[in-house]
Structure formats: C-alpha cells, structure tokens
Amino acid sequence: MNRVIFTTPGARWSSRIAAIPPWGWLALQAAALWVHWRWAAARMADGSDDPLGVAALGVLAWAVWRLAPQLRGQPRPAWLAAALLLSAASTAAVFVAPPLVGALLAALALACGLRAFMPTGQPTLPLAGLAVLALPVVSSLQFYAGYPLRLATAQLSAWTLQLLGWSAQRAGASLVVDGRLVIVDAPCAGVQMVWMAYFCACAVALFTGIDDRRLLRRLPWTGAIVLLGNVLRNSVLVALEARGDVAAAAHQGVGLVVLAAVCTAVAALVVRAPGAALARPLRGGSAACGTDGWRALFVGVAISCALLPLAHTSPAPMSRAGSESPIEWEGRELRPLALTAVEQRFADRFPGRIARLTDGEQVLVWREVTAPTRMLHPATDCYRGLGYRIEQARLERDGEERLWRCFVAERDGMRLRVCERIVDARGQAYTDASSWFWAAQLGQSTGPWQAITLARPL
C-alpha cells in the first residue's frame, strides 16, 4: 500500500485539523458562544432565578457524553448551516436584544450543531428542549407569562368550583368564593409546574428514544395536563382558603401531590410512543470531518462569535426625566441614602429613576419608569440576587387598605420584612410585576409608574 506523505506546512495543518473528532468541533462551537454561558451562569449563581436548569443541564451532559463515541464523521450540511446561522444570530443579539434572547439562540445553535453530527435515528427534539430548559428562564416566564396564566387559572378554577356547588366568580386574577375574596397570587400561575412537566417530557423521551414527530405531537397535551393540574391545585387551595386560614404546610403538601401527579401523567403520555432506545449500538464513529471548506467556515464563525462580544458596551440609560422622589412617608420625613455599589451598577442601566431613602426606621426604595420594561424586577429577585433567603411571601393590606406583596428576607442572621407595590399615574396599584407589565403594555394603565419597596428590620 502506498502512503501519502504531507510535506508542506499547509498540508500538515490540514491533516491535523481533519483528525479533530466531531466532539472537538462541538466543543469549539460551545466555546465560541462563551458570552451567553457566562451570563446564564452568573444569573443562576446570583439567586435571581430558580436553579432548576441545573437538572436539565445534567441530563443534557449525560446524553452528549453517551453520544460522543457514536457521532458521525461527516456532518449534515443543512443542520450545520443552521448551527452556524444561529450562532451568528446569537452573537448579533448581544448588541441588540436582551441577554436571554441571545442565550436561547445560542442553545438552539448548539442543539443544531449536535444534530449535524448525530447518528441517524436518534431523537433531536429532547436535546433541544433540555438545552433551552437549562437556561435561567423561570424568572422571565414568571414575568411575561405569569399574569396571563393566573387569569386562565382563575377563570377555570371558578368554573370548577361552580360545578362543585360553590358560589365562585372571577374578579381580575382573583376569585370571590361565597362572598370572600381569594387572591390567585403569582406562585399560583404554575410556571414552575410548566418547567417541570416539559423537563419530564424531554427527559423521558431522551431515555426511551421516541421519535421526534411523536414527541412533538404530545407536547401540546403536556401543556393541557399542566393547565388541568394547576387548576386542580388552585381549586383545592381556594376552597380551603374560603373556609379559613390554611397552614403553609398544607399549601406545600397539595402543591407537591399535584406536581407528582402531573409529572406522572406526562411521563405516561410520552412513553405511549416507544421508539428506538438511546443505548442501542449505532453506526457512524468519529471519522475525519468533511471538507476543508466547511471546516474553514466553522472556524471563522467560531472566532467571530468569540471575539465580537468583547466589543460590546452597555447601552446608555433612557431619559430619567419625571417626578421627584418622595420627601415623606406616612407623615415621616424621608432623607436620601447613597445607593450601594450593586444598586448603582443596576441604576446605571435602569430605564428610569431610582432613589434610596429612610425615615429612620425603615428603608424605602423608590423606582420610577415611563414605559413597560423587564428591568422593573420584583423585589424577591433583587433580594435573592443579594444572597437573601425568601420566606413567608403573602399579600397583605395596610391600615389604609392598600394591598402589598410582603415577604421575609434572611441572610447571615439578619431578617428583613419587605413589602412592595406598583402605582400608576391614576393611583391604580399592582402587587406583582407581571400584572403591571401587561396592564401597561395593553394600555390599561398609564404612566409614569412608581414602584415602592419598604424594608424594615425584624
């Protein structure tokens, strides 16, 4: 047999690059999208989002590790092109879109890159789903989808209670049951249940290896199961609330039982369509990858995606013209306090005005915005980001019958009682950012809006 000897430096480098296994090219793509993974890790680490994505990331890493020895040597051109286009789009999003949008595009780009090298017959949709679920999406889902989900849940719960003989009517996102107002609060939206159900569907599909088309047909039914489970949970809790105060343990117990039932139903739904098992022997192997053309393109896109975010600078804050911060609270004079370093960094990017004040007994954080924005974070997100543990969250009325969302924040033995509300120009108040956002977005509330957060040591 004749041997080909590479004598020129270019030929030797071409030979070395051709010897890179498929998982090496995927690692290069993942490294090129570093800016998105850094953002996701920072958001997950600072406590501002639920760390549920760690579970999805673990299952995804296990699946990729199992597939690594069986990846194709020759990538599929269409999927590779999709991976490169999405990688470029995710990098462009760094300059023009919120970080979560760029991270979603990056996750889908990585899923397409993996699909390009995967053996024939392997499911792709579960991997893409897990890649998206591994991102810190729960807080954003709560902000954007929380209020619409609460409206749907409240209406369906009212109909359910009526069928059971209760006098129940929906009033906004609340229920009036036998003449007693029961508020369907933000946690009742079921966002975490949505995440758990789709995680269950993707994980079960991955372990059983069902066909992507069959899984896709079952995903809408997964949403229906979640909605029914959430309505069941809220109907039971509303009925208990209407009879009197309910212990926190009862709330958690009902929630866990319903969550277990929902996940079981989703798993049963998915396994009704068995496919080829993930662990079966596969053809392909890690032969040399393709032609010089696509390798050069891949490397070029990867280098561009890695370097371009370094040129990104934070956008200038929006105009901060508007009303002045309050000078007194409940008859007590307020004096300004300096913003902390963390608060100042946030204020530099905040599309409005922020002031930190005190009356000597409590700290008041005043925020004003003139347009709907995701940056009007709930106080719970801010305190979690500062390392506090949140407990005893509830809605309360003060001496003037104003409704507040209150909770206890604890860190290093220090306990704070925190209450917040958002008020528009006409005096209409909101106790959560999601309901305020949609009211403002749909023109049902006019600005400027003022968010008041009170913190008092316990």
Tab-separated table of C-alpha atoms in Angstrom:
chain	number	residue	atom	x	y	z
A	1	MET	CA	0.000	0.000	0.000
A	2	ASN	CA	1.310	3.461	-0.917
A	3	ARG	CA	1.467	6.078	1.843
A	4	VAL	CA	0.789	9.755	1.266
A	5	ILE	CA	3.351	11.953	2.968
A	6	PHE	CA	2.432	15.584	3.616
A	7	THR	CA	5.464	17.756	3.022
A	8	THR	CA	4.142	21.330	3.054
A	9	PRO	CA	3.175	23.114	6.317
A	10	GLY	CA	-0.319	23.817	4.962
A	11	ALA	CA	-0.865	20.171	4.150
A	12	ARG	CA	0.332	19.090	7.581
A	13	TRP	CA	-2.029	21.571	9.312
A	14	SER	CA	-4.896	20.401	7.083
A	15	SER	CA	-4.171	16.818	8.126
A	16	ARG	CA	-4.182	17.739	11.807
A	17	ILE	CA	-7.440	19.677	11.530
A	18	ALA	CA	-9.058	16.804	9.635
A	19	ALA	CA	-8.146	14.491	12.510
A	20	ILE	CA	-10.193	16.523	15.020
A	21	PRO	CA	-13.117	14.327	16.140
A	22	PRO	CA	-16.728	15.600	15.920
A	23	TRP	CA	-16.949	16.315	19.646
A	24	GLY	CA	-13.948	18.624	19.212
A	25	TRP	CA	-15.863	20.751	16.700
A	26	LEU	CA	-18.861	20.873	19.052
A	27	ALA	CA	-16.586	21.945	21.895
A	28	LEU	CA	-15.235	24.717	19.665
A	29	GLN	CA	-18.759	25.926	18.914
A	30	ALA	CA	-19.682	25.882	22.613
A	31	ALA	CA	-16.522	27.827	23.493
A	32	ALA	CA	-17.284	30.419	20.799
A	33	LEU	CA	-20.629	31.138	22.482
A	34	TRP	CA	-18.955	31.797	25.860
A	35	VAL	CA	-20.643	35.145	26.453
A	36	HIS	CA	-24.074	33.505	26.718
A	37	TRP	CA	-22.950	30.753	29.063
A	38	ARG	CA	-21.228	33.342	31.275
A	39	TRP	CA	-24.458	35.314	31.521
A	40	ALA	CA	-26.516	32.184	32.292
A	41	ALA	CA	-24.059	31.025	34.960
A	42	ALA	CA	-23.985	34.455	36.618
A	43	ARG	CA	-27.763	34.710	36.686
A	44	MET	CA	-28.120	31.223	38.101
A	45	ALA	CA	-25.391	31.797	40.694
A	46	ASP	CA	-26.702	35.128	41.988
A	47	GLY	CA	-30.020	33.586	43.030
A	48	SER	CA	-32.207	35.843	40.870
A	49	ASP	CA	-33.625	32.783	39.095
A	50	ASP	CA	-34.648	29.336	40.274
A	51	PRO	CA	-31.757	26.856	39.802
A	52	LEU	CA	-33.967	24.318	38.033
A	53	GLY	CA	-31.797	24.500	34.923
A	54	VAL	CA	-29.053	22.546	36.680
A	55	ALA	CA	-31.164	19.383	36.397
A	56	ALA	CA	-31.709	19.906	32.655
A	57	LEU	CA	-28.011	20.641	32.174
A	58	GLY	CA	-27.070	17.424	33.986
A	59	VAL	CA	-29.336	15.253	31.830
A	60	LEU	CA	-28.130	17.018	28.673
A	61	ALA	CA	-24.470	16.482	29.590
A	62	TRP	CA	-25.138	12.787	30.236
A	63	ALA	CA	-26.810	12.387	26.840
A	64	VAL	CA	-23.980	14.141	24.983
A	65	TRP	CA	-21.400	12.009	26.800
A	66	ARG	CA	-23.276	8.856	25.753
A	67	LEU	CA	-23.455	10.024	22.141
A	68	ALA	CA	-19.854	11.275	21.824
A	69	PRO	CA	-18.291	7.957	20.658
A	70	GLN	CA	-21.063	7.450	18.093
A	71	LEU	CA	-21.087	10.821	16.332
A	72	ARG	CA	-20.907	10.927	12.545
A	73	GLY	CA	-17.653	11.759	10.865
A	74	GLN	CA	-19.394	13.672	8.050
A	75	PRO	CA	-21.825	16.345	9.333
A	76	ARG	CA	-25.179	17.002	7.691
A	77	PRO	CA	-24.774	20.244	5.694
A	78	ALA	CA	-28.293	21.593	6.361
A	79	TRP	CA	-28.054	21.216	10.141
A	80	LEU	CA	-24.502	22.554	10.153
A	81	ALA	CA	-25.639	25.626	8.231
A	82	ALA	CA	-28.472	26.135	10.735
A	83	ALA	CA	-25.986	25.869	13.613
A	84	LEU	CA	-23.687	28.470	12.066
A	85	LEU	CA	-26.537	30.878	11.258
A	86	LEU	CA	-27.975	30.607	14.778
A	87	SER	CA	-24.506	31.088	16.264
A	88	ALA	CA	-24.090	34.272	14.254
A	89	ALA	CA	-27.607	35.442	15.228
A	90	SER	CA	-26.920	34.814	18.916
A	91	THR	CA	-23.763	36.910	18.694
A	92	ALA	CA	-25.630	39.729	16.934
A	93	ALA	CA	-28.261	39.569	19.687
A	94	VAL	CA	-25.598	40.583	22.222
A	95	PHE	CA	-25.738	44.076	20.696
A	96	VAL	CA	-29.472	44.490	20.056
A	97	ALA	CA	-31.514	42.145	22.269
A	98	PRO	CA	-31.900	41.140	25.930
A	99	PRO	CA	-29.367	38.535	27.119
A	100	LEU	CA	-31.988	35.795	27.365
A	101	VAL	CA	-32.803	36.095	23.652
A	102	GLY	CA	-29.152	35.634	22.723
A	103	ALA	CA	-28.808	32.700	25.121
A	104	LEU	CA	-31.883	30.992	23.616
A	105	LEU	CA	-30.430	31.359	20.121
A	106	ALA	CA	-27.085	30.022	21.363
A	107	ALA	CA	-28.746	26.986	22.966
A	108	LEU	CA	-30.602	26.216	19.733
A	109	ALA	CA	-27.374	26.731	17.741
A	110	LEU	CA	-25.599	24.164	19.896
A	111	ALA	CA	-28.526	21.743	19.512
A	112	CYS	CA	-28.362	22.126	15.714
A	113	GLY	CA	-24.598	21.599	15.785
A	114	LEU	CA	-25.066	18.390	17.729
A	115	ARG	CA	-27.805	17.291	15.350
A	116	ALA	CA	-25.431	17.744	12.411
A	117	PHE	CA	-23.110	15.087	13.841
A	118	MET	CA	-25.666	12.754	15.435
A	119	PRO	CA	-26.226	9.262	14.026
A	120	THR	CA	-29.342	8.543	12.020
A	121	GLY	CA	-32.386	7.589	14.063
A	122	GLN	CA	-31.520	9.486	17.232
A	123	PRO	CA	-34.098	11.919	18.707
A	124	THR	CA	-33.142	15.584	18.497
A	125	LEU	CA	-36.122	17.428	19.985
A	126	PRO	CA	-35.472	16.288	23.585
A	127	LEU	CA	-31.883	17.554	23.376
A	128	ALA	CA	-33.025	20.940	22.054
A	129	GLY	CA	-35.686	21.136	24.758
A	130	LEU	CA	-33.205	20.360	27.514
A	131	ALA	CA	-30.757	22.924	26.110
A	132	VAL	CA	-33.439	25.613	26.403
A	133	LEU	CA	-34.615	24.437	29.837
A	134	ALA	CA	-31.016	24.520	31.102
A	135	LEU	CA	-31.085	28.320	30.755
A	136	PRO	CA	-32.362	30.565	33.588
A	137	VAL	CA	-35.821	31.063	32.072
A	138	VAL	CA	-38.162	30.664	35.054
A	139	SER	CA	-37.952	34.274	36.236
A	140	SER	CA	-38.622	35.621	32.733
A	141	LEU	CA	-41.503	33.190	32.231
A	142	GLN	CA	-42.971	34.365	35.528
A	143	PHE	CA	-42.659	37.996	34.436
A	144	TYR	CA	-44.170	37.632	30.958
A	145	ALA	CA	-46.474	34.616	31.266
A	146	GLY	CA	-47.333	34.709	34.962
A	147	TYR	CA	-50.288	37.076	34.777
A	148	PRO	CA	-51.959	35.518	31.686
A	149	LEU	CA	-51.615	32.087	33.290
A	150	ARG	CA	-53.155	33.403	36.510
A	151	LEU	CA	-56.132	34.795	34.569
A	152	ALA	CA	-56.713	31.455	32.849
A	153	THR	CA	-56.268	29.536	36.094
A	154	ALA	CA	-58.637	31.834	37.999
A	155	GLN	CA	-61.386	31.501	35.371
A	156	LEU	CA	-61.106	27.715	35.082
A	157	SER	CA	-60.954	27.383	38.875
A	158	ALA	CA	-64.128	29.472	39.171
A	159	TRP	CA	-65.951	27.177	36.746
A	160	THR	CA	-64.643	24.107	38.592
A	161	LEU	CA	-65.841	25.409	41.962
A	162	GLN	CA	-69.221	26.294	40.468
A	163	LEU	CA	-69.619	22.715	39.253
A	164	LEU	CA	-68.883	21.551	42.809
A	165	GLY	CA	-71.631	23.750	44.215
A	166	TRP	CA	-69.629	26.784	45.350
A	167	SER	CA	-70.604	30.367	44.632
A	168	ALA	CA	-67.479	31.461	42.768
A	169	GLN	CA	-66.755	34.297	40.361
A	170	ARG	CA	-63.531	35.556	38.838
A	171	ALA	CA	-62.582	39.158	39.649
A	172	GLY	CA	-59.487	40.006	37.649
A	173	ALA	CA	-56.827	37.491	38.701
A	174	SER	CA	-58.702	36.813	41.953
A	175	LEU	CA	-61.753	34.802	42.961
A	176	VAL	CA	-64.765	35.728	45.035
A	177	VAL	CA	-65.851	32.495	46.743
A	178	ASP	CA	-69.021	32.628	48.893
A	179	GLY	CA	-68.524	36.372	49.255
A	180	ARG	CA	-64.880	36.119	50.321
A	181	LEU	CA	-62.072	37.493	48.137
A	182	VAL	CA	-59.324	34.947	47.498
A	183	ILE	CA	-56.350	36.247	45.511
A	184	VAL	CA	-54.729	33.962	42.940
A	185	ASP	CA	-51.165	35.066	43.645
A	186	ALA	CA	-48.108	34.961	41.360
A	187	PRO	CA	-46.897	31.488	42.522
A	188	CYS	CA	-50.321	30.154	41.520
A	189	ALA	CA	-49.529	30.813	37.852
A	190	GLY	CA	-47.879	27.386	37.694
A	191	VAL	CA	-44.711	28.490	35.883
A	192	GLN	CA	-42.533	26.061	37.838
A	193	MET	CA	-45.008	23.282	37.107
A	194	VAL	CA	-44.729	24.116	33.394
A	195	TRP	CA	-40.948	23.827	33.588
A	196	MET	CA	-41.089	20.522	35.485
A	197	ALA	CA	-43.618	19.000	33.084
A	198	TYR	CA	-41.637	19.820	29.940
A	199	PHE	CA	-38.413	18.730	31.602
A	200	CYS	CA	-40.112	15.422	32.405
A	201	ALA	CA	-41.306	15.076	28.800
A	202	CYS	CA	-37.841	15.752	27.342
A	203	ALA	CA	-36.011	13.543	29.835
A	204	VAL	CA	-38.384	10.595	29.383
A	205	ALA	CA	-38.251	10.983	25.594
A	206	LEU	CA	-34.470	11.004	25.719
A	207	PHE	CA	-34.252	7.876	27.879
A	208	THR	CA	-36.801	5.974	25.791
A	209	GLY	CA	-35.622	7.327	22.424
A	210	ILE	CA	-39.044	8.103	20.978
A	211	ASP	CA	-39.355	9.642	17.537
A	212	ASP	CA	-39.263	13.452	17.354
A	213	ARG	CA	-42.554	13.645	15.457
A	214	ARG	CA	-44.337	11.591	18.064
A	215	LEU	CA	-42.930	13.726	20.862
A	216	LEU	CA	-43.911	16.912	19.030
A	217	ARG	CA	-47.499	15.688	18.780
A	218	ARG	CA	-47.548	15.101	22.542
A	219	LEU	CA	-46.124	18.439	23.668
A	220	PRO	CA	-49.472	20.310	23.374
A	221	TRP	CA	-51.081	17.612	25.515
A	222	THR	CA	-48.313	18.177	28.044
A	223	GLY	CA	-49.425	21.812	28.280
A	224	ALA	CA	-53.043	20.708	28.737
A	225	ILE	CA	-52.045	18.364	31.584
A	226	VAL	CA	-50.166	21.209	33.299
A	227	LEU	CA	-53.145	23.550	32.991
A	228	LEU	CA	-55.532	20.944	34.407
A	229	GLY	CA	-53.143	20.163	37.252
A	230	ASN	CA	-52.735	23.835	38.098
A	231	VAL	CA	-56.495	24.381	38.048
A	232	LEU	CA	-56.955	21.372	40.346
A	233	ARG	CA	-54.311	22.661	42.768
A	234	ASN	CA	-55.747	26.169	42.863
A	235	SER	CA	-59.329	24.974	43.179
A	236	VAL	CA	-58.422	22.893	46.225
A	237	LEU	CA	-56.406	25.714	47.801
A	238	VAL	CA	-59.085	28.332	47.078
A	239	ALA	CA	-61.733	26.096	48.622
A	240	LEU	CA	-59.568	25.682	51.724
A	241	GLU	CA	-58.866	29.426	51.876
A	242	ALA	CA	-62.559	30.200	51.621
A	243	ARG	CA	-63.170	28.093	54.738
A	244	GLY	CA	-60.445	29.883	56.735
A	245	ASP	CA	-56.698	30.240	57.079
A	246	VAL	CA	-54.639	27.372	55.731
A	247	ALA	CA	-51.253	26.376	57.113
A	248	ALA	CA	-48.254	26.804	54.835
A	249	ALA	CA	-47.566	23.057	55.116
A	250	ALA	CA	-50.986	22.330	53.631
A	251	HIS	CA	-50.240	24.616	50.673
A	252	GLN	CA	-46.931	22.877	50.049
A	253	GLY	CA	-48.428	19.416	50.525
A	254	VAL	CA	-51.203	19.996	47.987
A	255	GLY	CA	-48.696	21.504	45.547
A	256	LEU	CA	-46.299	18.560	45.804
A	257	VAL	CA	-49.047	15.966	45.381
A	258	VAL	CA	-50.424	17.686	42.277
A	259	LEU	CA	-46.923	18.189	40.850
A	260	ALA	CA	-46.166	14.480	41.283
A	261	ALA	CA	-49.444	13.592	39.568
A	262	VAL	CA	-48.746	15.963	36.661
A	263	CYS	CA	-45.219	14.599	36.114
A	264	THR	CA	-46.513	11.018	36.267
A	265	ALA	CA	-49.225	11.805	33.713
A	266	VAL	CA	-46.705	13.483	31.388
A	267	ALA	CA	-44.320	10.528	31.628
A	268	ALA	CA	-47.161	8.119	30.865
A	269	LEU	CA	-48.194	10.244	27.894
A	270	VAL	CA	-44.678	10.224	26.442
A	271	VAL	CA	-43.930	6.516	26.881
A	272	ARG	CA	-47.079	5.618	24.992
A	273	ALA	CA	-44.937	6.159	21.881
A	274	PRO	CA	-41.845	3.989	22.364
A	275	GLY	CA	-39.070	4.288	19.825
A	276	ALA	CA	-35.533	3.043	19.462
A	277	ALA	CA	-33.567	3.041	22.698
A	278	LEU	CA	-30.803	5.600	23.074
A	279	ALA	CA	-28.296	2.997	24.229
A	280	ARG	CA	-28.559	0.721	21.158
A	281	PRO	CA	-25.428	0.219	19.026
A	282	LEU	CA	-25.114	2.961	16.434
A	283	ARG	CA	-23.191	3.386	13.243
A	284	GLY	CA	-21.104	6.393	12.441
A	285	GLY	CA	-17.954	6.653	14.519
A	286	SER	CA	-15.638	9.617	14.699
A	287	ALA	CA	-14.067	9.644	11.277
A	288	ALA	CA	-12.407	12.729	9.889
A	289	CYS	CA	-14.810	15.597	9.380
A	290	GLY	CA	-15.833	16.659	5.937
A	291	THR	CA	-14.070	19.011	3.562
A	292	ASP	CA	-11.743	21.936	4.065
A	293	GLY	CA	-14.494	24.382	3.028
A	294	TRP	CA	-16.897	23.822	5.869
A	295	ARG	CA	-14.071	23.456	8.383
A	296	ALA	CA	-12.755	26.882	7.429
A	297	LEU	CA	-16.257	28.356	7.658
A	298	PHE	CA	-16.836	26.723	11.032
A	299	VAL	CA	-13.585	28.095	12.434
A	300	GLY	CA	-14.263	31.547	11.011
A	301	VAL	CA	-17.744	31.770	12.541
A	302	ALA	CA	-16.455	30.429	15.856
A	303	ILE	CA	-13.682	33.036	16.040
A	304	SER	CA	-16.104	35.829	15.134
A	305	CYS	CA	-18.657	34.713	17.729
A	306	ALA	CA	-15.954	34.525	20.392
A	307	LEU	CA	-14.387	37.927	19.686
A	308	LEU	CA	-17.292	40.198	18.720
A	309	PRO	CA	-18.915	40.247	22.212
A	310	LEU	CA	-15.674	41.751	23.553
A	311	ALA	CA	-16.555	44.938	21.672
A	312	HIS	CA	-19.986	45.161	23.286
A	313	THR	CA	-20.698	48.075	25.597
A	314	SER	CA	-23.780	48.533	27.749
A	315	PRO	CA	-26.472	50.721	26.164
A	316	ALA	CA	-26.920	54.207	27.522
A	317	PRO	CA	-29.741	54.525	30.056
A	318	MET	CA	-33.033	56.032	28.970
A	319	SER	CA	-34.042	59.535	29.894
A	320	ARG	CA	-34.726	59.911	33.597
A	321	ALA	CA	-36.968	62.930	33.485
A	322	GLY	CA	-40.076	62.611	35.624
A	323	SER	CA	-41.459	63.265	39.073
A	324	GLU	CA	-39.223	63.742	42.073
A	325	SER	CA	-38.733	61.061	44.682
A	326	PRO	CA	-40.998	61.307	47.759
A	327	ILE	CA	-39.913	63.584	50.628
A	328	GLU	CA	-42.068	61.935	53.293
A	329	TRP	CA	-43.758	58.634	54.005
A	330	GLU	CA	-46.834	58.270	56.213
A	331	GLY	CA	-46.124	61.655	57.810
A	332	ARG	CA	-42.452	60.935	58.498
A	333	GLU	CA	-39.738	62.909	56.732
A	334	LEU	CA	-37.518	60.943	54.375
A	335	ARG	CA	-33.835	61.582	53.886
A	336	PRO	CA	-31.806	60.256	50.965
A	337	LEU	CA	-29.306	57.425	51.273
A	338	ALA	CA	-26.447	56.609	48.936
A	339	LEU	CA	-27.006	53.663	46.620
A	340	THR	CA	-24.900	50.602	47.311
A	341	ALA	CA	-22.338	49.539	44.705
A	342	VAL	CA	-24.697	46.832	43.412
A	343	GLU	CA	-27.629	49.257	43.289
A	344	GLN	CA	-25.542	51.869	41.495
A	345	ARG	CA	-24.485	49.415	38.786
A	346	PHE	CA	-28.119	48.499	38.268
A	347	ALA	CA	-29.212	52.167	38.309
A	348	ASP	CA	-26.731	52.952	35.540
A	349	ARG	CA	-28.701	50.667	33.213
A	350	PHE	CA	-32.191	51.216	34.645
A	351	PRO	CA	-34.640	52.876	32.203
A	352	GLY	CA	-35.923	55.348	34.769
A	353	ARG	CA	-35.044	56.833	38.147
A	354	ILE	CA	-34.083	55.149	41.421
A	355	ALA	CA	-33.786	56.641	44.909
A	356	ARG	CA	-32.974	55.047	48.265
A	357	LEU	CA	-34.433	56.818	51.315
A	358	THR	CA	-35.092	56.254	55.005
A	359	ASP	CA	-37.396	57.622	57.704
A	360	GLY	CA	-35.116	56.359	60.443
A	361	GLU	CA	-36.967	53.084	60.952
A	362	GLN	CA	-37.186	51.564	57.503
A	363	VAL	CA	-35.572	51.884	54.083
A	364	LEU	CA	-37.698	52.894	51.105
A	365	VAL	CA	-36.507	52.162	47.569
A	366	TRP	CA	-38.367	54.266	45.008
A	367	ARG	CA	-38.246	53.413	41.309
A	368	GLU	CA	-39.976	55.305	38.518
A	369	VAL	CA	-40.419	54.167	34.907
A	370	THR	CA	-42.241	55.727	31.994
A	371	ALA	CA	-42.665	52.625	29.808
A	372	PRO	CA	-43.172	48.870	30.357
A	373	THR	CA	-39.820	47.215	30.974
A	374	ARG	CA	-38.450	43.859	32.146
A	375	MET	CA	-35.961	45.762	34.319
A	376	LEU	CA	-38.638	46.629	36.867
A	377	HIS	CA	-37.749	43.459	38.755
A	378	PRO	CA	-39.796	42.068	41.639
A	379	ALA	CA	-38.129	42.740	44.993
A	380	THR	CA	-37.803	38.992	45.572
A	381	ASP	CA	-35.446	38.746	42.566
A	382	CYS	CA	-33.335	41.613	43.899
A	383	TYR	CA	-33.027	40.157	47.401
A	384	ARG	CA	-32.259	36.668	46.099
A	385	GLY	CA	-29.566	38.234	43.951
A	386	LEU	CA	-28.067	39.747	47.125
A	387	GLY	CA	-27.941	36.331	48.813
A	388	TYR	CA	-31.083	36.505	50.942
A	389	ARG	CA	-33.403	33.564	51.552
A	390	ILE	CA	-37.049	34.415	50.866
A	391	GLU	CA	-39.862	33.044	53.026
A	392	GLN	CA	-43.410	33.823	54.211
A	393	ALA	CA	-44.405	35.503	50.935
A	394	ARG	CA	-48.001	36.724	51.047
A	395	LEU	CA	-50.353	39.589	50.159
A	396	GLU	CA	-51.321	41.966	52.970
A	397	ARG	CA	-53.380	45.120	53.454
A	398	ASP	CA	-52.061	48.027	55.498
A	399	GLY	CA	-54.006	50.421	57.743
A	400	GLU	CA	-55.215	52.342	54.692
A	401	GLU	CA	-56.466	49.143	52.984
A	402	ARG	CA	-53.678	49.302	50.410
A	403	LEU	CA	-52.613	45.888	49.111
A	404	TRP	CA	-48.897	44.970	49.314
A	405	ARG	CA	-46.844	41.926	48.468
A	406	CYS	CA	-44.749	41.149	51.545
A	407	PHE	CA	-42.080	38.599	52.448
A	408	VAL	CA	-39.299	37.981	54.941
A	409	ALA	CA	-35.702	38.100	53.678
A	410	GLU	CA	-32.971	36.475	55.783
A	411	ARG	CA	-29.178	36.469	55.409
A	412	ASP	CA	-26.407	35.853	57.949
A	413	GLY	CA	-28.845	36.025	60.851
A	414	MET	CA	-30.352	39.341	59.709
A	415	ARG	CA	-34.067	39.347	58.963
A	416	LEU	CA	-35.946	41.994	57.000
A	417	ARG	CA	-39.630	42.400	56.369
A	418	VAL	CA	-40.045	43.635	52.799
A	419	CYS	CA	-43.234	44.908	51.145
A	420	GLU	CA	-43.724	46.235	47.615
A	421	ARG	CA	-46.365	47.611	45.257
A	422	ILE	CA	-46.503	49.471	41.926
A	423	VAL	CA	-48.771	52.506	41.449
A	424	ASP	CA	-49.677	54.190	38.157
A	425	ALA	CA	-50.473	57.825	37.422
A	426	ARG	CA	-54.160	57.313	38.257
A	427	GLY	CA	-53.498	55.595	41.573
A	428	GLN	CA	-54.223	52.064	40.360
A	429	ALA	CA	-51.958	49.617	42.186
A	430	TYR	CA	-50.342	46.281	41.296
A	431	THR	CA	-48.634	43.817	43.591
A	432	ASP	CA	-46.592	41.911	41.015
A	433	ALA	CA	-44.531	42.957	38.024
A	434	SER	CA	-46.284	40.604	35.580
A	435	SER	CA	-49.788	42.047	36.077
A	436	TRP	CA	-48.348	45.587	35.918
A	437	PHE	CA	-46.432	44.838	32.712
A	438	TRP	CA	-49.444	43.514	30.827
A	439	ALA	CA	-51.737	46.290	32.048
A	440	ALA	CA	-49.185	48.875	30.925
A	441	GLN	CA	-48.452	47.090	27.643
A	442	LEU	CA	-52.144	46.835	26.746
A	443	GLY	CA	-52.873	50.469	27.608
A	444	GLN	CA	-54.979	49.615	30.673
A	445	SER	CA	-52.624	51.561	32.952
A	446	THR	CA	-50.917	54.900	32.327
A	447	GLY	CA	-47.506	56.071	33.490
A	448	PRO	CA	-45.281	57.181	34.889
A	449	TRP	CA	-45.314	54.262	37.295
A	450	GLN	CA	-43.761	54.271	40.746
A	451	ALA	CA	-42.603	51.091	42.442
A	452	ILE	CA	-42.289	51.373	46.212
A	453	THR	CA	-40.315	48.801	48.214
A	454	LEU	CA	-40.212	49.053	52.033
A	455	ALA	CA	-37.671	47.118	54.108
A	456	ARG	CA	-37.819	47.043	57.908
A	457	PRO	CA	-35.503	45.050	60.230
A	458	LEU	CA	-37.199	42.376	62.337
